[in-house]
CSV table of C-alpha atoms in Angstrom, one decimal:
chain,number,residue,atom,x,y,z
H,1,MET,CA,-63.0,-21.2,-70.7
H,2,LYS,CA,-61.2,-18.2,-71.9
H,3,PRO,CA,-57.4,-18.5,-72.5
H,4,SER,CA,-56.6,-15.6,-70.1
H,5,VAL,CA,-58.3,-17.4,-67.1
H,6,ARG,CA,-56.3,-20.7,-67.4
H,7,PRO,CA,-52.9,-19.3,-66.1
H,8,ILE,CA,-54.6,-17.8,-63.0
H,9,LEU,CA,-56.3,-21.2,-62.1
H,10,LEU,CA,-53.0,-23.0,-62.6
H,11,LEU,CA,-51.2,-20.6,-60.2
H,12,PHE,CA,-53.8,-21.1,-57.4
H,13,LEU,CA,-53.6,-24.9,-57.8
H,14,LEU,CA,-49.8,-24.9,-57.4
H,15,ALA,CA,-50.0,-22.7,-54.4
H,16,GLY,CA,-52.6,-24.9,-52.7
H,17,THR,CA,-50.5,-28.0,-53.4
H,18,GLY,CA,-47.4,-26.4,-51.8
H,19,LEU,CA,-49.3,-25.3,-48.6
H,20,GLY,CA,-50.8,-28.8,-48.2
H,21,GLY,CA,-47.4,-30.5,-48.4
H,22,TYR,CA,-45.9,-28.1,-45.9
H,23,TRP,CA,-48.7,-28.6,-43.4
H,24,LEU,CA,-48.5,-32.4,-43.8
H,25,GLY,CA,-44.8,-32.3,-43.2
H,26,ARG,CA,-45.2,-30.2,-40.1
H,27,LYS,CA,-47.9,-32.6,-38.8
H,28,THR,CA,-45.9,-35.8,-39.1
H,29,ALA,CA,-42.4,-34.4,-38.2
H,30,PRO,CA,-41.4,-35.0,-34.5
H,31,PRO,CA,-40.6,-31.8,-32.5
H,32,PRO,CA,-36.9,-31.1,-31.8
H,33,SER,CA,-35.9,-32.5,-28.4
H,34,PRO,CA,-33.8,-30.3,-26.1
H,35,ALA,CA,-30.4,-31.3,-25.1
H,36,PRO,CA,-30.8,-34.2,-22.6
H,37,GLU,CA,-28.5,-32.7,-20.0
H,38,THR,CA,-30.2,-29.3,-20.0
H,39,ALA,CA,-33.7,-30.7,-19.8
H,40,ALA,CA,-32.9,-33.0,-16.9
H,41,ALA,CA,-31.1,-30.3,-15.0
H,42,ARG,CA,-33.9,-27.8,-15.2
H,43,ARG,CA,-36.9,-30.1,-14.6
H,44,PRO,CA,-39.0,-28.7,-11.7
H,45,LEU,CA,-39.7,-31.1,-8.8
H,46,PHE,CA,-43.0,-29.2,-8.2
H,47,TYR,CA,-44.5,-25.7,-8.2
H,48,ARG,CA,-45.1,-23.5,-5.1
H,49,ASN,CA,-47.7,-20.9,-4.4
H,50,PRO,CA,-45.9,-17.5,-4.5
H,51,MET,CA,-47.9,-16.1,-1.6
H,52,ASN,CA,-48.0,-19.3,0.6
H,53,PRO,CA,-44.9,-21.5,0.3
H,54,GLN,CA,-46.7,-24.4,2.1
H,55,VAL,CA,-49.1,-24.8,-0.9
H,56,THR,CA,-47.6,-26.8,-3.8
H,57,SER,CA,-48.7,-28.4,-7.0
H,58,PRO,CA,-47.2,-31.1,-9.2
H,59,VAL,CA,-48.2,-29.2,-12.4
H,60,PRO,CA,-48.1,-25.5,-13.3
H,61,ALA,CA,-51.0,-23.6,-11.7
H,62,LYS,CA,-52.2,-20.1,-10.7
H,63,ASP,CA,-53.2,-18.8,-7.3
H,64,ASP,CA,-56.4,-17.0,-6.5
H,65,MET,CA,-54.9,-13.7,-7.6
H,66,GLY,CA,-53.9,-15.1,-11.0
H,67,MET,CA,-50.1,-15.3,-10.2
H,68,ASP,CA,-48.2,-18.3,-11.6
H,69,TYR,CA,-46.8,-20.9,-9.2
H,70,VAL,CA,-43.0,-20.8,-8.9
H,71,PRO,CA,-41.1,-23.9,-10.0
H,72,VAL,CA,-38.8,-25.5,-7.5
H,73,TYR,CA,-35.7,-27.4,-8.8
H,74,ALA,CA,-33.8,-30.2,-7.3
H,75,GLU,CA,-30.2,-28.8,-7.5
H,76,GLY,CA,-28.8,-31.9,-6.1
H,77,LEU,CA,-31.1,-32.7,-3.2
H,78,THR,CA,-30.4,-36.0,-1.5
H,79,PRO,CA,-32.0,-37.6,1.6
H,80,SER,CA,-30.2,-37.4,4.9
H,81,ALA,CA,-29.6,-40.7,6.7
H,82,GLY,CA,-29.7,-39.0,10.1
H,83,SER,CA,-32.8,-36.9,10.1
H,84,GLY,CA,-34.7,-38.2,7.1
H,85,GLU,CA,-34.8,-34.7,5.7
H,86,ALA,CA,-33.4,-33.7,2.3
H,87,VAL,CA,-29.8,-32.4,2.2
H,88,ILE,CA,-29.5,-29.3,0.2
H,89,HIS,CA,-26.5,-28.9,-2.1
H,90,LEU,CA,-25.3,-25.4,-3.0
H,91,GLY,CA,-22.3,-24.4,-5.0
H,92,PRO,CA,-19.4,-22.4,-3.4
H,93,GLU,CA,-20.3,-19.3,-5.5
H,94,LYS,CA,-24.0,-19.4,-4.4
H,95,VAL,CA,-23.0,-19.9,-0.8
H,96,GLN,CA,-20.8,-16.8,-1.0
H,97,LYS,CA,-23.3,-14.8,-2.9
H,98,LEU,CA,-26.1,-15.5,-0.5
H,99,GLY,CA,-24.0,-14.7,2.5
H,100,VAL,CA,-24.4,-17.9,4.5
H,101,ARG,CA,-22.9,-17.6,8.0
H,102,SER,CA,-22.7,-20.4,10.6
H,103,GLU,CA,-21.3,-21.1,14.0
H,104,PRO,CA,-21.0,-24.3,16.2
H,105,ALA,CA,-23.6,-25.2,18.8
H,106,ARG,CA,-22.0,-24.7,22.2
H,107,ARG,CA,-22.9,-25.2,25.9
H,108,ARG,CA,-23.7,-21.9,27.6
H,109,ALA,CA,-24.9,-20.8,31.0
H,110,LEU,CA,-28.1,-19.0,30.0
H,111,THR,CA,-28.7,-16.3,32.6
H,112,HIS,CA,-32.2,-14.9,32.4
H,113,VAL,CA,-32.2,-11.1,32.4
H,114,ILE,CA,-35.5,-9.3,33.1
H,115,ARG,CA,-36.0,-5.7,31.9
H,116,ALA,CA,-38.9,-3.7,33.1
H,117,LEU,CA,-40.1,-0.1,33.6
H,118,GLY,CA,-40.1,1.2,37.2
H,119,VAL,CA,-41.5,4.3,38.9
H,120,VAL,CA,-40.0,5.9,42.0
H,121,GLU,CA,-42.5,6.0,44.9
H,122,ILE,CA,-42.3,7.2,48.5
H,123,ASP,CA,-41.6,4.6,51.1
H,124,GLU,CA,-45.0,4.4,52.8
H,125,ARG,CA,-43.4,3.6,56.1
H,126,ARG,CA,-41.5,6.9,56.1
H,127,VAL,CA,-44.5,9.2,55.8
H,128,HIS,CA,-45.4,11.1,59.0
H,129,ALA,CA,-48.5,13.2,59.7
H,130,ILE,CA,-48.4,16.2,62.1
H,131,THR,CA,-51.8,16.1,63.9
H,132,PRO,CA,-52.7,17.8,67.2
H,133,ARG,CA,-54.5,16.0,70.0
H,134,PHE,CA,-56.1,19.2,71.3
H,135,GLU,CA,-58.0,22.2,70.1
H,136,GLY,CA,-56.0,25.4,69.3
H,137,TRP,CA,-55.0,28.2,67.0
H,138,ILE,CA,-51.8,28.6,64.9
H,139,GLU,CA,-50.0,31.7,66.1
H,140,ARG,CA,-46.8,31.2,64.3
H,141,LEU,CA,-46.1,29.3,61.0
H,142,ASP,CA,-42.4,28.6,60.4
H,143,VAL,CA,-42.7,26.2,57.4
H,144,ASN,CA,-45.2,27.7,54.9
H,145,THR,CA,-44.5,25.9,51.6
H,146,THR,CA,-45.1,22.5,50.2
H,147,GLY,CA,-41.9,20.7,49.2
H,148,GLN,CA,-39.7,22.5,51.7
H,149,PRO,CA,-37.0,20.4,53.2
H,150,VAL,CA,-37.0,20.0,57.0
H,151,ARG,CA,-34.7,18.5,59.5
H,152,PRO,CA,-35.5,16.4,62.6
H,153,GLY,CA,-36.6,18.6,65.4
H,154,GLU,CA,-37.1,21.6,63.2
H,155,VAL,CA,-40.2,23.6,64.4
H,156,LEU,CA,-43.0,23.7,61.8
H,157,LEU,CA,-45.4,25.9,63.7
H,158,GLU,CA,-46.3,27.2,67.2
H,159,ALA,CA,-49.9,27.0,68.5
H,160,TYR,CA,-52.0,28.4,71.4
H,161,SER,CA,-54.4,26.1,73.2
H,162,PRO,CA,-56.6,27.2,76.2
H,163,GLU,CA,-56.6,23.6,77.4
H,164,LEU,CA,-52.9,23.5,77.7
H,165,VAL,CA,-52.8,26.8,79.6
H,166,SER,CA,-55.5,25.7,82.1
H,167,THR,CA,-53.7,22.5,82.7
H,168,GLN,CA,-50.5,24.4,83.5
H,169,GLU,CA,-52.5,26.6,85.9
H,170,GLU,CA,-53.7,23.5,87.7
H,171,TYR,CA,-50.2,22.3,88.1
H,172,ARG,CA,-49.1,25.7,89.6
H,173,ILE,CA,-51.8,26.1,92.1
H,174,ALA,CA,-51.6,22.5,93.4
H,175,GLY,CA,-50.1,22.4,97.0
H,176,SER,CA,-47.3,20.3,98.3
H,177,GLY,CA,-49.3,17.7,100.2
H,178,ALA,CA,-50.0,14.2,99.0
H,179,ALA,CA,-53.3,15.1,97.4
H,180,SER,CA,-51.7,18.1,95.7
H,181,ARG,CA,-48.9,15.9,94.4
H,182,ALA,CA,-51.4,13.7,92.8
H,183,LEU,CA,-53.0,16.7,91.1
H,184,ARG,CA,-49.6,17.9,89.8
H,185,GLU,CA,-48.8,14.4,88.5
H,186,GLY,CA,-52.2,14.2,86.8
H,187,ALA,CA,-51.6,17.6,85.1
H,188,ILE,CA,-48.2,16.5,83.8
H,189,GLN,CA,-49.7,13.2,82.5
H,190,ARG,CA,-52.5,15.1,80.6
H,191,LEU,CA,-49.8,17.3,79.0
H,192,ARG,CA,-47.9,14.1,78.0
H,193,ASN,CA,-51.1,12.6,76.6
H,194,TRP,CA,-51.5,15.7,74.4
H,195,ASN,CA,-48.1,14.8,73.0
H,196,VAL,CA,-46.4,18.0,73.9
H,197,PRO,CA,-42.6,17.9,73.3
H,198,GLU,CA,-40.7,16.5,76.2
H,199,SER,CA,-38.2,19.4,76.2
H,200,TRP,CA,-41.1,21.9,76.5
H,201,LEU,CA,-42.5,19.9,79.4
H,202,ARG,CA,-39.2,19.8,81.3
H,203,ARG,CA,-38.8,23.5,80.8
H,204,PHE,CA,-42.2,24.2,82.3
H,205,GLU,CA,-41.6,21.9,85.3
H,206,ALA,CA,-38.2,23.5,86.0
H,207,SER,CA,-39.4,27.1,85.7
H,208,GLY,CA,-43.0,26.9,86.7
H,209,GLU,CA,-43.9,29.6,84.2
H,210,ILE,CA,-46.9,29.2,81.9
H,211,GLN,CA,-45.8,28.2,78.3
H,212,ARG,CA,-48.4,30.0,76.2
H,213,ARG,CA,-47.4,28.4,72.9
H,214,VAL,CA,-46.5,24.8,72.2
H,215,PRO,CA,-44.3,23.9,69.2
H,216,PHE,CA,-44.9,21.2,66.5
H,217,ALA,CA,-41.6,19.9,65.2
H,218,SER,CA,-40.7,17.6,62.2
H,219,PRO,CA,-39.9,14.0,63.4
H,220,VAL,CA,-37.7,13.2,60.4
H,221,ASN,CA,-35.3,14.6,57.9
H,222,GLY,CA,-37.4,14.9,54.8
H,223,ILE,CA,-39.7,17.2,52.7
H,224,VAL,CA,-43.2,18.6,53.3
H,225,LEU,CA,-45.6,16.6,51.1
H,226,GLU,CA,-48.7,18.3,52.3
H,227,LYS,CA,-49.3,21.6,54.1
H,228,ASN,CA,-52.8,22.4,55.5
H,229,ALA,CA,-51.7,24.8,58.2
H,230,VAL,CA,-52.4,28.5,57.7
H,231,GLN,CA,-51.3,31.4,59.9
H,232,GLY,CA,-54.0,32.1,62.5
H,233,MET,CA,-56.3,29.2,61.6
H,234,ARG,CA,-58.1,27.2,64.2
H,235,PHE,CA,-57.5,23.4,64.3
H,236,MET,CA,-59.3,20.6,66.0
H,237,PRO,CA,-57.9,17.3,67.4
H,238,GLY,CA,-57.0,14.9,64.5
H,239,ASP,CA,-56.6,17.6,61.9
H,240,THR,CA,-53.6,16.9,59.6
H,241,LEU,CA,-51.6,20.1,59.6
H,242,PHE,CA,-48.5,18.7,57.7
H,243,ARG,CA,-47.4,15.5,56.0
H,244,VAL,CA,-43.6,15.0,56.0
H,245,ALA,CA,-41.8,12.2,54.0
H,246,ASP,CA,-38.3,10.8,54.6
H,247,LEU,CA,-36.8,10.3,51.2
H,248,SER,CA,-33.5,8.8,52.4
H,249,THR,CA,-34.9,5.5,51.1
H,250,VAL,CA,-37.4,5.2,48.3
H,251,TRP,CA,-39.3,2.5,46.5
H,252,VAL,CA,-39.1,1.6,42.8
H,253,ILE,CA,-42.2,-0.2,41.7
H,254,ALA,CA,-41.4,-2.3,38.6
H,255,SER,CA,-44.0,-3.9,36.3
H,256,ILE,CA,-42.8,-7.4,35.6
H,257,PHE,CA,-44.4,-9.5,32.8
H,258,GLU,CA,-46.2,-12.6,33.9
H,259,GLN,CA,-43.8,-15.0,32.1
H,260,ASP,CA,-40.8,-13.5,34.0
H,261,LEU,CA,-42.2,-13.9,37.5
H,262,GLY,CA,-40.7,-17.3,38.0
H,263,HIS,CA,-37.2,-15.6,37.8
H,264,VAL,CA,-37.9,-13.0,40.5
H,265,ARG,CA,-37.3,-13.6,44.2
H,266,VAL,CA,-37.1,-11.5,47.3
H,267,GLY,CA,-33.6,-10.3,48.1
H,268,GLN,CA,-32.6,-10.3,44.4
H,269,THR,CA,-30.3,-7.4,43.3
H,270,ALA,CA,-31.8,-4.9,40.9
H,271,ARG,CA,-30.0,-2.3,38.8
H,272,ILE,CA,-31.9,0.8,37.8
H,273,GLY,CA,-31.0,3.5,35.4
H,274,PHE,CA,-32.6,6.9,35.1
H,275,LYS,CA,-32.5,9.3,32.2
H,276,ALA,CA,-31.8,12.2,34.6
H,277,TYR,CA,-28.4,10.5,35.4
H,278,PRO,CA,-27.3,8.7,32.2
H,279,ASP,CA,-23.7,8.2,33.5
H,280,ARG,CA,-24.6,6.2,36.5
H,281,SER,CA,-26.8,3.4,37.8
H,282,PHE,CA,-28.4,2.7,41.2
H,283,ASP,CA,-28.5,-0.7,42.9
H,284,GLY,CA,-31.4,-1.9,45.0
H,285,ARG,CA,-33.0,-5.0,46.4
H,286,VAL,CA,-36.3,-6.7,45.7
H,287,ALA,CA,-38.2,-6.4,48.9
H,288,TYR,CA,-41.7,-7.6,48.0
H,289,VAL,CA,-43.6,-9.2,45.1
H,290,TYR,CA,-47.2,-8.2,45.1
H,291,PRO,CA,-49.7,-11.1,45.1
H,292,THR,CA,-51.8,-10.0,42.2
H,293,VAL,CA,-51.4,-9.6,38.4
H,294,THR,CA,-52.9,-6.7,36.5
H,295,ASP,CA,-55.5,-8.3,34.3
H,296,ALA,CA,-55.3,-5.8,31.4
H,297,VAL,CA,-51.6,-5.9,30.7
H,298,ARG,CA,-50.6,-9.2,32.5
H,299,THR,CA,-47.9,-7.7,34.7
H,300,ALA,CA,-47.2,-7.9,38.4
H,301,ARG,CA,-45.8,-5.2,40.7
H,302,VAL,CA,-42.4,-5.8,42.3
H,303,ARG,CA,-41.2,-3.5,45.0
H,304,ILE,CA,-37.5,-2.6,45.0
H,305,GLU,CA,-36.0,-0.7,47.9
H,306,LEU,CA,-33.3,1.9,47.0
H,307,ALA,CA,-31.1,4.0,49.1
H,308,ASN,CA,-31.4,7.7,48.3
H,309,PRO,CA,-29.0,9.5,50.7
H,310,LYS,CA,-28.5,12.6,48.5
H,311,GLN,CA,-32.2,12.6,47.5
H,312,LEU,CA,-31.3,12.5,43.8
H,313,LEU,CA,-34.3,10.3,43.1
H,314,LYS,CA,-37.6,12.1,43.1
H,315,PRO,CA,-41.1,10.5,43.4
H,316,ALA,CA,-42.7,9.7,40.1
H,317,MET,CA,-39.4,9.5,38.2
H,318,TYR,CA,-39.3,6.7,35.6
H,319,GLY,CA,-36.4,4.2,35.6
H,320,ASP,CA,-35.2,1.2,33.5
H,321,VAL,CA,-35.0,-1.8,35.8
H,322,THR,CA,-32.7,-4.8,35.2
H,323,LEU,CA,-33.0,-8.0,37.2
H,324,GLN,CA,-30.6,-10.8,36.7
H,325,ALA,CA,-31.6,-14.3,37.7
H,326,ALA,CA,-29.1,-16.8,39.2
H,327,GLU,CA,-26.9,-18.6,36.7
H,328,THR,CA,-27.9,-22.1,35.7
H,329,GLU,CA,-26.0,-25.1,34.6
H,330,PRO,CA,-24.6,-24.8,31.0
H,331,VAL,CA,-26.9,-26.1,28.3
H,332,LEU,CA,-26.5,-26.6,24.6
H,333,ALA,CA,-27.6,-23.4,22.8
H,334,VAL,CA,-27.6,-21.8,19.4
H,335,PRO,CA,-28.4,-18.2,18.3
H,336,ASP,CA,-32.1,-17.4,18.0
H,337,SER,CA,-31.6,-16.7,14.3
H,338,ALA,CA,-30.5,-20.3,13.7
H,339,VAL,CA,-33.9,-21.7,14.8
H,340,LEU,CA,-36.7,-21.9,12.1
H,341,ASP,CA,-40.2,-22.3,13.5
H,342,SER,CA,-42.6,-23.7,10.9
H,343,GLY,CA,-45.5,-23.5,13.4
H,344,THR,CA,-45.6,-27.3,14.2
H,345,ARG,CA,-42.0,-27.9,14.7
H,346,GLN,CA,-38.6,-26.2,15.0
H,347,LEU,CA,-35.6,-26.8,12.8
H,348,VAL,CA,-32.0,-25.7,12.4
H,349,LEU,CA,-30.0,-25.9,9.3
H,350,VAL,CA,-26.8,-28.0,9.9
H,351,ARG,CA,-23.8,-27.2,7.8
H,352,LEU,CA,-22.3,-30.5,6.7
H,353,GLY,CA,-19.5,-29.1,4.6
H,354,GLU,CA,-18.8,-29.0,0.8
H,355,GLY,CA,-21.9,-27.0,0.2
H,356,ARG,CA,-24.3,-29.4,1.9
H,357,PHE,CA,-26.9,-28.3,4.4
H,358,GLU,CA,-29.3,-30.5,6.4
H,359,PRO,CA,-32.6,-29.2,7.9
H,360,ARG,CA,-32.6,-30.9,11.3
H,361,PRO,CA,-35.7,-31.0,13.6
H,362,VAL,CA,-34.9,-30.0,17.2
H,363,GLU,CA,-36.6,-29.6,20.5
H,364,THR,CA,-36.1,-26.2,21.9
H,365,GLY,CA,-36.2,-24.9,25.5
H,366,GLN,CA,-35.8,-21.4,27.0
H,367,ARG,CA,-34.8,-18.4,25.1
H,368,VAL,CA,-32.4,-16.0,26.9
H,369,GLU,CA,-30.5,-13.0,25.6
H,370,GLY,CA,-30.4,-14.0,22.0
H,371,TYR,CA,-29.8,-17.7,22.5
H,372,THR,CA,-32.1,-20.7,22.4
H,373,GLU,CA,-31.6,-23.9,24.4
H,374,ILE,CA,-31.5,-27.1,22.3
H,375,ARG,CA,-32.8,-30.1,24.3
H,376,ARG,CA,-32.8,-32.7,21.5
H,377,GLY,CA,-31.8,-33.1,17.9
H,378,LEU,CA,-28.3,-31.4,17.8
H,379,SER,CA,-24.9,-32.3,19.2
H,380,GLU,CA,-22.3,-29.9,20.6
H,381,GLY,CA,-19.9,-28.6,17.9
H,382,GLU,CA,-22.2,-29.1,15.0
H,383,GLU,CA,-22.3,-26.0,12.7
H,384,VAL,CA,-25.7,-24.3,12.4
H,385,VAL,CA,-26.5,-21.6,9.9
H,386,THR,CA,-27.2,-18.3,11.6
H,387,ARG,CA,-27.5,-16.0,8.7
H,388,ALA,CA,-29.4,-17.4,5.7
H,389,ASN,CA,-32.6,-15.4,5.3
H,390,PHE,CA,-32.5,-16.3,1.6
H,391,LEU,CA,-33.2,-19.9,2.6
H,392,ILE,CA,-36.5,-18.8,4.1
H,393,ASP,CA,-37.9,-15.9,2.0
H,394,SER,CA,-36.4,-16.3,-1.4
H,395,GLU,CA,-36.9,-18.9,-4.1
H,396,SER,CA,-34.6,-21.4,-2.4
H,397,ASN,CA,-34.6,-25.1,-1.5
H,398,LEU,CA,-35.1,-24.9,2.3
H,399,ARG,CA,-38.9,-24.5,2.2
H,400,ALA,CA,-38.9,-27.4,-0.3
H,401,ALA,CA,-36.9,-29.5,2.1
H,402,ILE,CA,-39.1,-28.7,5.0
H,403,GLY,CA,-42.5,-28.7,3.3
H,404,GLY,CA,-42.0,-31.0,0.3
H,405,PHE,CA,-39.2,-33.5,1.0
H,406,SER,CA,-40.6,-35.0,4.2
H,407,THR,CA,-42.9,-37.0,1.8
H,408,GLU,CA,-42.2,-38.3,-1.7
H,409,PRO,CA,-41.2,-35.7,-4.3
H,410,ALA,CA,-44.0,-34.4,-6.4
H,411,PRO,CA,-44.1,-35.8,-10.0
H,412,ALA,CA,-42.9,-33.6,-12.8
H,413,PRO,CA,-45.6,-31.6,-14.6
H,414,THR,CA,-47.1,-33.2,-17.7
H,415,ASP,CA,-47.1,-31.6,-21.1
H,416,HIS,CA,-50.7,-30.7,-22.0
H,417,SER,CA,-49.9,-29.2,-25.4
H,418,MET,CA,-51.3,-30.8,-28.5
H,419,PRO,CA,-49.0,-33.0,-30.6
H,420,GLY,CA,-47.2,-31.0,-33.2
H,421,GLY,CA,-48.3,-27.7,-31.5
H,422,HIS,CA,-46.1,-24.8,-30.8
């Protein structure tokens, strides 16, 4: 071997010996252990699916989208002797930071209030048709527009009828004997059967003069809904010349949802507001609950009668209807925001003081105007959390208490790393 090669081989031998000793030392030396207090304090109880908090794992895992499960820590959870649920401990700073709000459960008279959309409609009983009982021609038209207001007794039109003229002639030529008196009475009765105005008939009897025209007058104070009469037209018995509606009383037809029908009764007071009159409301009375429910939208029609003396309310106007049911006996109730519904049961978060919160299963009843009846599981005066969305949506302990602590806590994850590995 050449003398110049020996130093190079010696250098490689020393380097290999050093690396081997370093590797052997790293292989046999135990890894440094963390501080006992820090490791115990931050040991996860289990891991939760970030997209579905109900899915947990005792060891680190990934969901179907490749996202890491989120660790859930104890932070001082202890079992509750009352409900069997885990009591959550939070420090004062965390309670203040998360904005926890609570209020005591109280007994309240839950008055069911029903709100619905209503439409103004004409009272069907106050619509009158002007129809002749004889054949004739319109010679004078006094009301010639639809929507025109009319008063009781106001003349709508005057018509000529050959039948009426011939009947009057029979009355005039009848003599004064018994047979003639029967003819005269028969003529008057035919005129009455044709529904001529009584004032017109008395005038004819008193004067004996032939009345060539007979007037048609409005029977009510209202508006003209329909006008088929035209100047000079011929009409036949039964033709509708006018339709007049009395709007002094109108209907409001409200659409009430099926679940609210049990709180609606005839005679109940209804309050209705209209956008046309934002500074006032109108009071009415439930007159009828229709016997059928609309299949598509599951609503029932409720008829409300409403006085309309100034005719401010027009047919087809929309209104906001409010019905208030009779007050019931006070029941224990909490705000709706205090009740958490997991799908299979309902819970409230009871504030025990000193940063302790207990998830309490409850049995709920009716929900009225922002409050929920509590039938079982809570006592009057107990503080319930009403503002704590962080306990539901964020990485908090409430879901752990509801979903994980009703059974035994999940074991801590095991370390799958190789001994001596990094």
